[in-house]
């Protein structure tokens, strides 16, 4: 099969107490695995099944909605596992300079990112992107859309994303999305965010 489920980069219990093991097991082993299986089914026998996932996102308007939903699900979650790490980290390096320069401060970023997650009605994602002007910007998208897609309202390169679907938090936090968002900040892998920032700027 052309698209494959990447392994979790840490054991499912490694993000506790912020993100619980059962949520991680189901989120990765069931939800993400299903996006991969359905993406492969949707592209069976087509040339695009061999494309890099980024190229698929950039041309997603040419494809049926199953590719948008499941391709987005695969791309978003493949990044998402690496945007978290056991014990979390503090922002540093070029991306911290850019947060201060483009968004005012780390605290201003945190407030904007929290609001993007809280106000996304239903299912979706909050994002920190490098936009077309090479500036950091906080946006959100519905469902499994992302800012790399050619159909996105605001396009850019995602360097951090937060899943705010209920399947990301309901077992531990039930309806308290705000508590999950606060917990997410404790597990962000800023080394990875900084690496993606530097790639996006080069
Ligand atoms: Mn998810």
Coordinates of N, CA and C and ligand atoms in Angstrom, one line a residue:
X1 N 0.8 -1.2 0.0 CA 0.0 0.0 0.0 C 0.9 1.3 0.0
X2 N 0.6 2.2 -0.8 CA 1.4 3.4 -1.0 C 1.5 4.2 0.3
X3 N 0.4 4.5 0.9 CA 0.5 5.3 2.1 C 0.4 4.4 3.4
X4 N 1.3 4.7 4.3 CA 1.4 3.8 5.5 C 1.3 4.5 6.8
X5 N 0.7 3.8 7.8 CA 0.6 4.4 9.1 C 2.0 4.5 9.8
X6 N 2.5 5.7 10.1 CA 3.8 5.8 10.7 C 3.7 5.3 12.2
X7 N 4.8 4.7 12.7 CA 4.7 4.3 14.2 C 4.6 5.6 15.0
X8 N 4.0 5.4 16.2 CA 4.1 6.5 17.2 C 5.6 6.7 17.6
X9 N 6.1 7.9 17.7 CA 7.5 8.1 18.1 C 7.8 7.9 19.6
X10 N 6.8 7.5 20.4 CA 7.0 7.3 21.8 C 5.8 6.3 22.2
X11 N 6.0 5.7 23.4 CA 4.9 4.8 23.8 C 3.6 5.5 24.1
X12 N 2.4 4.9 23.9 CA 1.2 5.6 24.1 C 0.9 6.2 25.4
X13 N 1.6 5.7 26.5 CA 1.4 6.3 27.8 C 2.4 7.4 28.1
X14 N 3.3 7.7 27.1 CA 4.4 8.7 27.4 C 4.0 10.1 27.6
X15 N 2.8 10.5 27.2 CA 2.3 11.9 27.3 C 1.5 12.1 28.5
X16 N 1.3 11.0 29.3 CA 0.5 11.2 30.6 C 1.2 12.1 31.6
X17 N 0.5 12.8 32.4 CA -1.0 12.8 32.6 C -1.7 13.7 31.6
X18 N -1.0 14.4 30.7 CA -1.7 15.4 29.9 C -2.6 14.8 28.8
X19 N -2.1 13.7 28.1 CA -2.8 13.0 27.1 C -2.7 11.5 27.6
X20 N -3.9 10.9 27.8 CA -3.9 9.5 28.3 C -3.6 8.5 27.3
X21 N -3.1 7.3 27.8 CA -2.7 6.2 26.9 C -3.8 5.7 26.0
X22 N -5.0 5.5 26.6 CA -6.1 4.9 25.8 C -6.5 5.8 24.6
X23 N -6.5 7.1 24.9 CA -6.8 8.1 23.8 C -5.7 8.0 22.7
X24 N -4.4 7.9 23.1 CA -3.4 7.8 22.1 C -3.5 6.5 21.3
X25 N -3.8 5.4 22.0 CA -3.9 4.1 21.3 C -5.0 4.1 20.2
X26 N -6.2 4.6 20.6 CA -7.3 4.7 19.7 C -7.1 5.7 18.6
X27 N -6.5 6.8 19.0 CA -6.3 7.9 18.0 C -5.4 7.5 16.9
X28 N -4.3 6.9 17.3 CA -3.3 6.5 16.4 C -3.7 5.1 15.7
X29 N -4.0 4.1 16.5 CA -4.2 2.8 16.0 C -5.5 2.6 15.3
X30 N -6.5 3.4 15.6 CA -7.8 3.3 14.9 C -8.1 4.5 14.0
X31 N -8.1 5.7 14.5 CA -8.5 6.8 13.7 C -7.5 7.1 12.6
X32 N -6.2 7.2 12.9 CA -5.2 7.5 11.9 C -5.1 6.3 10.9
X33 N -5.1 5.1 11.5 CA -5.1 3.9 10.6 C -6.2 3.9 9.6
X34 N -7.4 4.3 10.0 CA -8.5 4.3 9.1 C -8.4 5.4 8.0
X35 N -7.8 6.5 8.3 CA -7.6 7.5 7.3 C -6.6 7.0 6.2
X36 N -5.6 6.3 6.7 CA -4.6 5.7 5.8 C -5.3 4.7 4.9
X37 N -6.1 3.8 5.5 CA -6.7 2.7 4.7 C -7.7 3.3 3.7
X38 N -8.5 4.3 4.1 CA -9.5 4.9 3.2 C -8.8 5.8 2.1
X39 N -7.7 6.4 2.4 CA -6.9 7.1 1.4 C -6.4 6.2 0.3
X40 N -5.9 5.1 0.7 CA -5.4 4.1 -0.2 C -6.5 3.6 -1.1
X41 N -7.7 3.3 -0.5 CA -8.8 2.9 -1.2 C -9.3 3.9 -2.3
X42 N -9.3 5.2 -1.8 CA -9.8 6.3 -2.7 C -8.8 6.5 -3.9
X43 N -7.6 6.2 -3.7 CA -6.6 6.4 -4.8 C -6.1 5.2 -5.5
X44 N -6.8 4.1 -5.2 CA -6.4 2.8 -5.8 C -6.3 2.8 -7.3
X45 N -5.1 2.4 -7.8 CA -4.9 2.4 -9.3 C -4.6 3.7 -9.9
X46 N -4.5 4.8 -9.1 CA -4.3 6.1 -9.7 C -2.8 6.5 -9.5
X47 N -2.3 7.4 -10.4 CA -1.0 7.8 -10.3 C -0.7 8.6 -9.0
X48 N -1.7 9.3 -8.5 CA -1.5 10.1 -7.3 C -1.3 9.3 -6.1
X49 N -1.5 8.0 -6.1 CA -1.2 7.1 -5.0 C 0.3 7.1 -4.7
X50 N 1.1 7.5 -5.7 CA 2.6 7.5 -5.6 C 3.1 8.9 -5.2
X51 N 2.2 9.9 -5.2 CA 2.7 11.2 -4.9 C 3.1 11.4 -3.4
X52 N 4.0 12.3 -3.2 CA 4.2 12.7 -1.8 C 2.9 13.3 -1.2
X53 N 2.7 13.0 0.1 CA 1.4 13.5 0.7 C 1.3 15.1 0.6
X54 N 2.4 15.8 0.6 CA 2.4 17.2 0.5 C 1.8 17.7 -0.9
X55 N 2.3 17.0 -1.9 CA 1.8 17.3 -3.3 C 0.3 17.1 -3.4
X56 N -0.2 16.0 -2.8 CA -1.6 15.6 -2.8 C -2.4 16.8 -2.1
X57 N -1.9 17.3 -1.0 CA -2.6 18.4 -0.3 C -2.6 19.6 -1.2
X58 N -1.5 19.9 -1.9 CA -1.5 21.2 -2.7 C -2.4 21.1 -3.9
X59 N -2.8 19.9 -4.3 CA -3.7 19.8 -5.4 C -5.0 19.1 -5.1
X60 N -5.4 19.2 -3.8 CA -6.5 18.3 -3.3 C -7.9 18.7 -4.0
X61 N -8.0 19.9 -4.5 CA -9.3 20.3 -5.2 C -9.6 19.5 -6.4
X62 N -8.6 18.8 -7.0 CA -8.8 18.0 -8.2 C -9.4 16.6 -7.9
X63 N -9.5 16.3 -6.6 CA -9.8 14.9 -6.2 C -11.2 14.9 -5.5
X64 N -11.8 13.7 -5.4 CA -13.0 13.5 -4.7 C -12.9 13.9 -3.2
X65 N -14.0 14.1 -2.5 CA -13.9 14.6 -1.1 C -13.3 13.5 -0.2
X66 N -13.3 12.2 -0.6 CA -12.7 11.2 0.3 C -11.2 11.4 0.4
X67 N -10.6 12.0 -0.7 CA -9.1 12.2 -0.7 C -8.8 13.4 0.2
X68 N -9.7 14.4 0.1 CA -9.6 15.6 1.0 C -9.7 15.2 2.5
X69 N -10.7 14.4 2.8 CA -10.9 14.0 4.2 C -9.8 13.0 4.7
X70 N -9.5 12.0 4.0 CA -8.6 11.0 4.4 C -7.2 11.3 4.2
X71 N -6.9 12.0 3.1 CA -5.5 12.5 2.9 C -5.2 13.6 3.9
X72 N -6.1 14.5 4.2 CA -5.9 15.5 5.2 C -5.7 14.8 6.6
X73 N -6.5 13.8 6.8 CA -6.4 13.0 8.1 C -5.0 12.4 8.2
X74 N -4.5 11.8 7.1 CA -3.2 11.2 7.2 C -2.1 12.2 7.3
X75 N -2.1 13.3 6.5 CA -1.1 14.3 6.6 C -1.1 15.0 8.0
X76 N -2.2 15.4 8.5 CA -2.3 16.1 9.8 C -1.8 15.2 10.9
X77 N -2.2 14.0 11.0 CA -1.9 13.1 12.1 C -0.4 12.7 12.0
X78 N 0.1 12.5 10.8 CA 1.6 12.2 10.7 C 2.4 13.2 11.4
X79 N 2.0 14.5 11.2 CA 2.8 15.6 11.8 C 2.4 15.7 13.3
X80 N 1.2 15.5 13.6 CA 0.7 15.7 15.0 C 1.5 14.9 16.0
X81 N 1.8 13.6 15.7 CA 2.5 12.8 16.7 C 3.8 13.4 17.0
X82 N 4.5 14.0 16.0 CA 5.8 14.6 16.3 C 5.7 16.0 16.8
X83 N 4.6 16.6 16.9 CA 4.4 17.9 17.5 C 4.3 17.8 19.0
X84 N 4.2 16.5 19.5 CA 4.1 16.3 20.9 C 5.3 15.5 21.3
X85 N 5.8 15.7 22.6 CA 6.8 14.8 23.1 C 6.7 14.7 24.6
X86 N 7.1 13.6 25.1 CA 7.0 13.3 26.6 C 7.8 14.5 27.3
X87 N 7.1 15.1 28.3 CA 7.7 16.1 29.1 C 7.6 17.5 28.5
X88 N 7.3 17.6 27.2 CA 7.1 18.9 26.5 C 8.5 19.6 26.4
X89 N 8.4 20.9 26.2 CA 9.6 21.7 26.0 C 9.2 23.2 26.0
X90 N 10.2 24.1 26.0 CA 9.9 25.5 25.9 C 10.4 26.0 24.6
X91 N 9.6 27.0 24.0 CA 10.0 27.5 22.7 C 11.4 28.2 22.7
X92 N 12.2 28.0 21.7 CA 13.5 28.5 21.6 C 13.9 28.7 20.2
X93 N 15.1 29.3 20.0 CA 15.6 29.4 18.6 C 14.9 30.4 17.7
X94 N 15.0 30.1 16.4 CA 14.5 31.1 15.4 C 13.0 31.2 15.5
X95 N 12.3 30.1 15.9 CA 10.8 30.2 15.9 C 10.4 31.1 17.1
X96 N 11.1 31.1 18.2 CA 10.8 32.0 19.3 C 11.0 33.5 18.9
X97 N 12.1 33.8 18.2 CA 12.3 35.1 17.7 C 11.1 35.5 16.8
X98 N 10.7 34.6 15.9 CA 9.6 34.9 15.0 C 8.2 35.1 15.7
X99 N 8.0 34.3 16.8 CA 6.8 34.5 17.6 C 6.8 35.9 18.1
X100 N 7.9 36.3 18.7 CA 8.0 37.7 19.2 C 7.8 38.7 18.1
X101 N 8.4 38.5 17.0 CA 8.4 39.5 15.9 C 7.0 39.6 15.2
X102 N 6.5 38.4 14.9 CA 5.3 38.4 14.0 C 4.0 38.4 14.8
X103 N 4.0 37.9 16.1 CA 2.8 37.8 16.8 C 2.8 38.6 18.1
X104 N 4.0 39.2 18.4 CA 4.0 40.1 19.6 C 4.8 39.4 20.7
X105 N 4.5 38.2 21.1 CA 5.1 37.5 22.2 C 4.7 36.0 22.2
X106 N 5.4 35.2 22.9 CA 4.9 33.9 23.1 C 3.5 33.8 23.7
X107 N 3.3 34.7 24.7 CA 1.9 34.7 25.4 C 0.8 35.1 24.4
X108 N 1.1 36.0 23.5 CA 0.1 36.4 22.5 C -0.2 35.3 21.6
X109 N 0.9 34.5 21.2 CA 0.7 33.3 20.4 C -0.2 32.3 21.1
X110 N 0.1 32.1 22.4 CA -0.6 31.1 23.2 C -2.1 31.5 23.3
X111 N -2.4 32.7 23.5 CA -3.8 33.2 23.5 C -4.5 33.0 22.2
X112 N -3.8 33.4 21.1 CA -4.4 33.3 19.8 C -4.6 31.8 19.4
X113 N -3.7 30.9 19.7 CA -3.8 29.5 19.4 C -4.9 28.8 20.2
X114 N -5.0 29.2 21.5 CA -6.0 28.7 22.3 C -7.4 29.1 21.8
X115 N -7.5 30.4 21.4 CA -8.8 30.9 20.9 C -9.1 30.2 19.6
X116 N -8.1 30.0 18.7 CA -8.4 29.3 17.4 C -8.9 27.9 17.7
X117 N -8.4 27.2 18.7 CA -8.9 25.9 19.1 C -10.3 25.9 19.7
X118 N -10.5 26.9 20.6 CA -11.8 26.9 21.3 C -12.9 27.3 20.4
X119 N -12.7 28.2 19.4 CA -13.7 28.8 18.6 C -14.0 28.0 17.3
X120 N -13.2 27.0 17.1 CA -13.4 26.1 15.9 C -14.7 25.3 16.2
X121 N -15.8 25.6 15.6 CA -17.0 24.9 15.9 C -17.0 23.5 15.3
X122 N -17.4 22.5 16.2 CA -17.4 21.1 15.7 C -15.9 20.6 15.7
X123 N -15.6 19.9 14.6 CA -14.3 19.2 14.5 C -13.3 20.0 13.6
X124 N -12.0 20.0 14.0 CA -11.1 20.7 13.2 C -9.7 20.8 13.9
X125 N -8.9 21.8 13.4 CA -7.6 21.9 13.8 C -7.2 23.4 14.0
X126 N -6.4 23.7 15.0 CA -5.8 25.0 15.1 C -4.3 24.9 14.6
X127 N -3.9 26.0 13.9 CA -2.6 25.9 13.3 C -1.7 27.1 13.5
X128 N -0.4 26.9 13.6 CA 0.6 28.0 13.4 C 1.3 27.7 12.1
X129 N 1.2 28.7 11.2 CA 1.7 28.5 9.9 C 2.7 29.6 9.5
X130 N 3.5 29.3 8.5 CA 4.3 30.3 7.8 C 3.5 30.7 6.6
X131 N 3.0 31.9 6.5 CA 2.1 32.3 5.4 C 2.9 32.8 4.2
X132 N 2.2 33.2 3.2 CA 2.8 33.6 1.9 C 3.7 34.8 2.0
X133 N 3.6 35.6 3.1 CA 4.5 36.7 3.3 C 5.7 36.3 4.2
X134 N 5.8 35.0 4.5 CA 6.9 34.4 5.3 C 6.7 34.9 6.8
X135 N 5.5 35.2 7.2 CA 5.2 35.6 8.6 C 4.5 34.4 9.3
X136 N 4.6 34.3 10.6 CA 3.8 33.4 11.4 C 2.4 33.9 11.5
X137 N 1.5 33.0 11.4 CA 0.1 33.3 11.5 C -0.7 32.2 12.2
X138 N -1.7 32.5 13.0 CA -2.5 31.5 13.7 C -3.8 31.4 12.9
X139 N -4.2 30.2 12.5 CA -5.5 30.0 11.8 C -6.1 28.7 12.3
X140 N -7.4 28.5 11.8 CA -7.9 27.1 12.1 C -8.7 26.7 10.8
X141 N -8.9 25.4 10.7 CA -9.5 24.8 9.6 C -10.6 23.8 10.1
X142 N -11.7 23.5 9.3 CA -12.6 22.5 9.7 C -12.2 21.1 9.4
X143 N -12.8 20.1 10.1 CA -12.7 18.7 9.7 C -11.2 18.3 9.6
X144 N -10.8 17.6 8.5 CA -9.3 17.3 8.3 C -8.7 18.2 7.3
X145 N -9.2 19.3 7.0 CA -8.5 20.3 6.1 C -7.3 20.8 6.8
X146 N -6.4 21.4 6.0 CA -5.2 22.0 6.6 C -4.7 23.1 5.6
X147 N -3.9 24.0 6.1 CA -3.5 25.2 5.3 C -2.6 24.9 4.1
X148 N -2.2 23.7 4.0 CA -1.4 23.3 2.8 C -2.3 23.1 1.6
X149 N -3.6 22.8 1.9 CA -4.5 22.5 0.8 C -4.8 23.7 -0.1
X150 N -5.0 23.4 -1.4 CA -5.3 24.5 -2.3 C -6.7 25.1 -2.1
X151 N -7.5 24.4 -1.3 CA -8.9 24.9 -1.0 C -8.9 25.7 0.4
X152 N -7.8 25.8 1.1 CA -7.8 26.5 2.4 C -8.1 28.0 2.3
X153 N -8.8 28.5 3.2 CA -9.1 29.9 3.3 C -7.9 30.8 3.4
X154 N -7.0 30.4 4.3 CA -5.6 31.0 4.4 C -4.6 29.9 4.2
X155 N -3.8 30.1 3.2 CA -2.8 29.0 2.9 C -1.4 29.3 3.5
X156 N -0.7 28.3 3.8 CA 0.6 28.4 4.4 C 1.2 27.1 4.7
X157 N 2.4 27.1 5.3 CA 3.0 25.8 5.7 C 2.8 25.6 7.2
X158 N 2.2 24.5 7.5 CA 1.9 24.3 9.0 C 3.2 23.9 9.7
X159 N 3.5 24.6 10.8 CA 4.7 24.2 11.6 C 4.2 23.7 13.0
X160 N 3.0 23.9 13.3 CA 2.4 23.4 14.6 C 0.9 23.2 14.4
X161 N 0.3 22.1 14.7 CA -1.1 21.9 14.6 C -1.6 21.2 15.9
X162 N -2.9 21.6 16.2 CA -3.5 21.0 17.4 C -4.9 20.4 17.0
X163 N -5.0 19.1 17.1 CA -6.3 18.4 16.8 C -7.3 18.8 17.9
X164 N -8.4 19.4 17.4 CA -9.5 19.6 18.4 C -10.8 18.8 18.1
X165 N -10.6 17.7 17.4 CA -11.7 16.8 17.3 C -12.0 16.2 18.7
X166 N -13.2 15.8 19.0 CA -13.5 15.2 20.3 C -12.7 13.9 20.5
X167 N -12.4 13.2 19.4 CA -11.6 11.9 19.6 C -10.2 12.2 20.2
X168 N -9.7 13.4 20.1 CA -8.4 13.7 20.6 C -8.4 13.9 22.2
X169 N -9.6 14.1 22.8 CA -9.6 14.4 24.2 C -10.8 13.9 25.0
X170 N -11.8 13.4 24.4 CA -13.1 13.1 25.1 C -13.0 12.1 26.2
X171 N -12.2 11.1 26.1 CA -12.1 10.1 27.1 C -11.6 10.6 28.4
X172 N -10.6 11.6 28.3 CA -10.1 12.2 29.6 C -10.8 13.5 30.0
X173 N -11.1 14.3 29.0 CA -11.6 15.6 29.3 C -13.1 15.8 29.0
X174 N -13.7 14.8 28.4 CA -15.1 14.9 28.1 C -15.4 16.2 27.3
X175 N -16.3 17.0 27.7 CA -16.6 18.2 26.9 C -15.7 19.4 27.2
X176 N -14.7 19.2 28.0 CA -13.8 20.4 28.4 C -12.7 20.6 27.5
X177 N -13.0 21.1 26.3 CA -11.9 21.3 25.3 C -10.8 22.2 25.8
X178 N -11.2 23.2 26.6 CA -10.3 24.2 27.1 C -9.2 23.5 28.0
X179 N -9.6 22.5 28.8 CA -8.7 21.8 29.6 C -7.7 21.0 28.8
X180 N -8.2 20.4 27.7 CA -7.3 19.7 26.8 C -6.3 20.6 26.1
X181 N -6.8 21.8 25.7 CA -5.9 22.7 25.1 C -4.8 23.2 26.0
X182 N -5.2 23.5 27.3 CA -4.1 23.8 28.3 C -3.1 22.7 28.4
X183 N -3.6 21.5 28.5 CA -2.7 20.3 28.6 C -1.8 20.2 27.4
X184 N -2.3 20.5 26.2 CA -1.5 20.3 25.0 C -0.2 21.2 25.1
X185 N -0.4 22.4 25.6 CA 0.8 23.2 25.7 C 1.9 22.6 26.6
X186 N 1.6 21.6 27.4 CA 2.6 20.9 28.3 C 3.4 19.9 27.5
X187 N 2.9 19.5 26.3 CA 3.6 18.4 25.6 C 4.1 18.8 24.2
X188 N 4.1 20.1 23.9 CA 4.6 20.6 22.6 C 6.1 20.3 22.4
X189 N 6.4 19.8 21.2 CA 7.8 19.5 20.9 C 8.3 20.7 20.1
X190 N 8.9 21.7 20.8 CA 9.3 23.0 20.1 C 10.5 22.8 19.2
X191 N 11.3 21.8 19.5 CA 12.5 21.5 18.6 C 12.0 21.1 17.2
X192 N 10.9 20.4 17.2 CA 10.3 20.0 15.9 C 9.6 21.2 15.2
X193 N 9.0 22.1 16.0 CA 8.3 23.3 15.5 C 9.4 24.2 14.9
X194 N 10.5 24.3 15.6 CA 11.6 25.1 15.2 C 12.3 24.6 13.9
X195 N 12.4 23.3 13.8 CA 12.9 22.6 12.6 C 12.0 22.9 11.4
X196 N 10.7 22.8 11.6 CA 9.8 23.0 10.5 C 9.8 24.5 10.1
X197 N 9.9 25.4 11.1 CA 10.0 26.8 10.8 C 11.2 27.1 9.9
X198 N 12.3 26.6 10.3 CA 13.6 26.8 9.5 C 13.4 26.3 8.1
X199 N 12.8 25.1 8.0 CA 12.6 24.5 6.6 C 11.7 25.4 5.8
X200 N 10.6 25.9 6.4 CA 9.6 26.8 5.7 C 10.2 28.1 5.3
X201 N 11.2 28.6 6.0 CA 11.8 29.9 5.7 C 13.0 29.8 4.7
X202 N 13.5 28.6 4.5 CA 14.7 28.4 3.7 C 14.3 28.3 2.2
Ligands
LIG1 MN1 -7.4 13.2 15.3

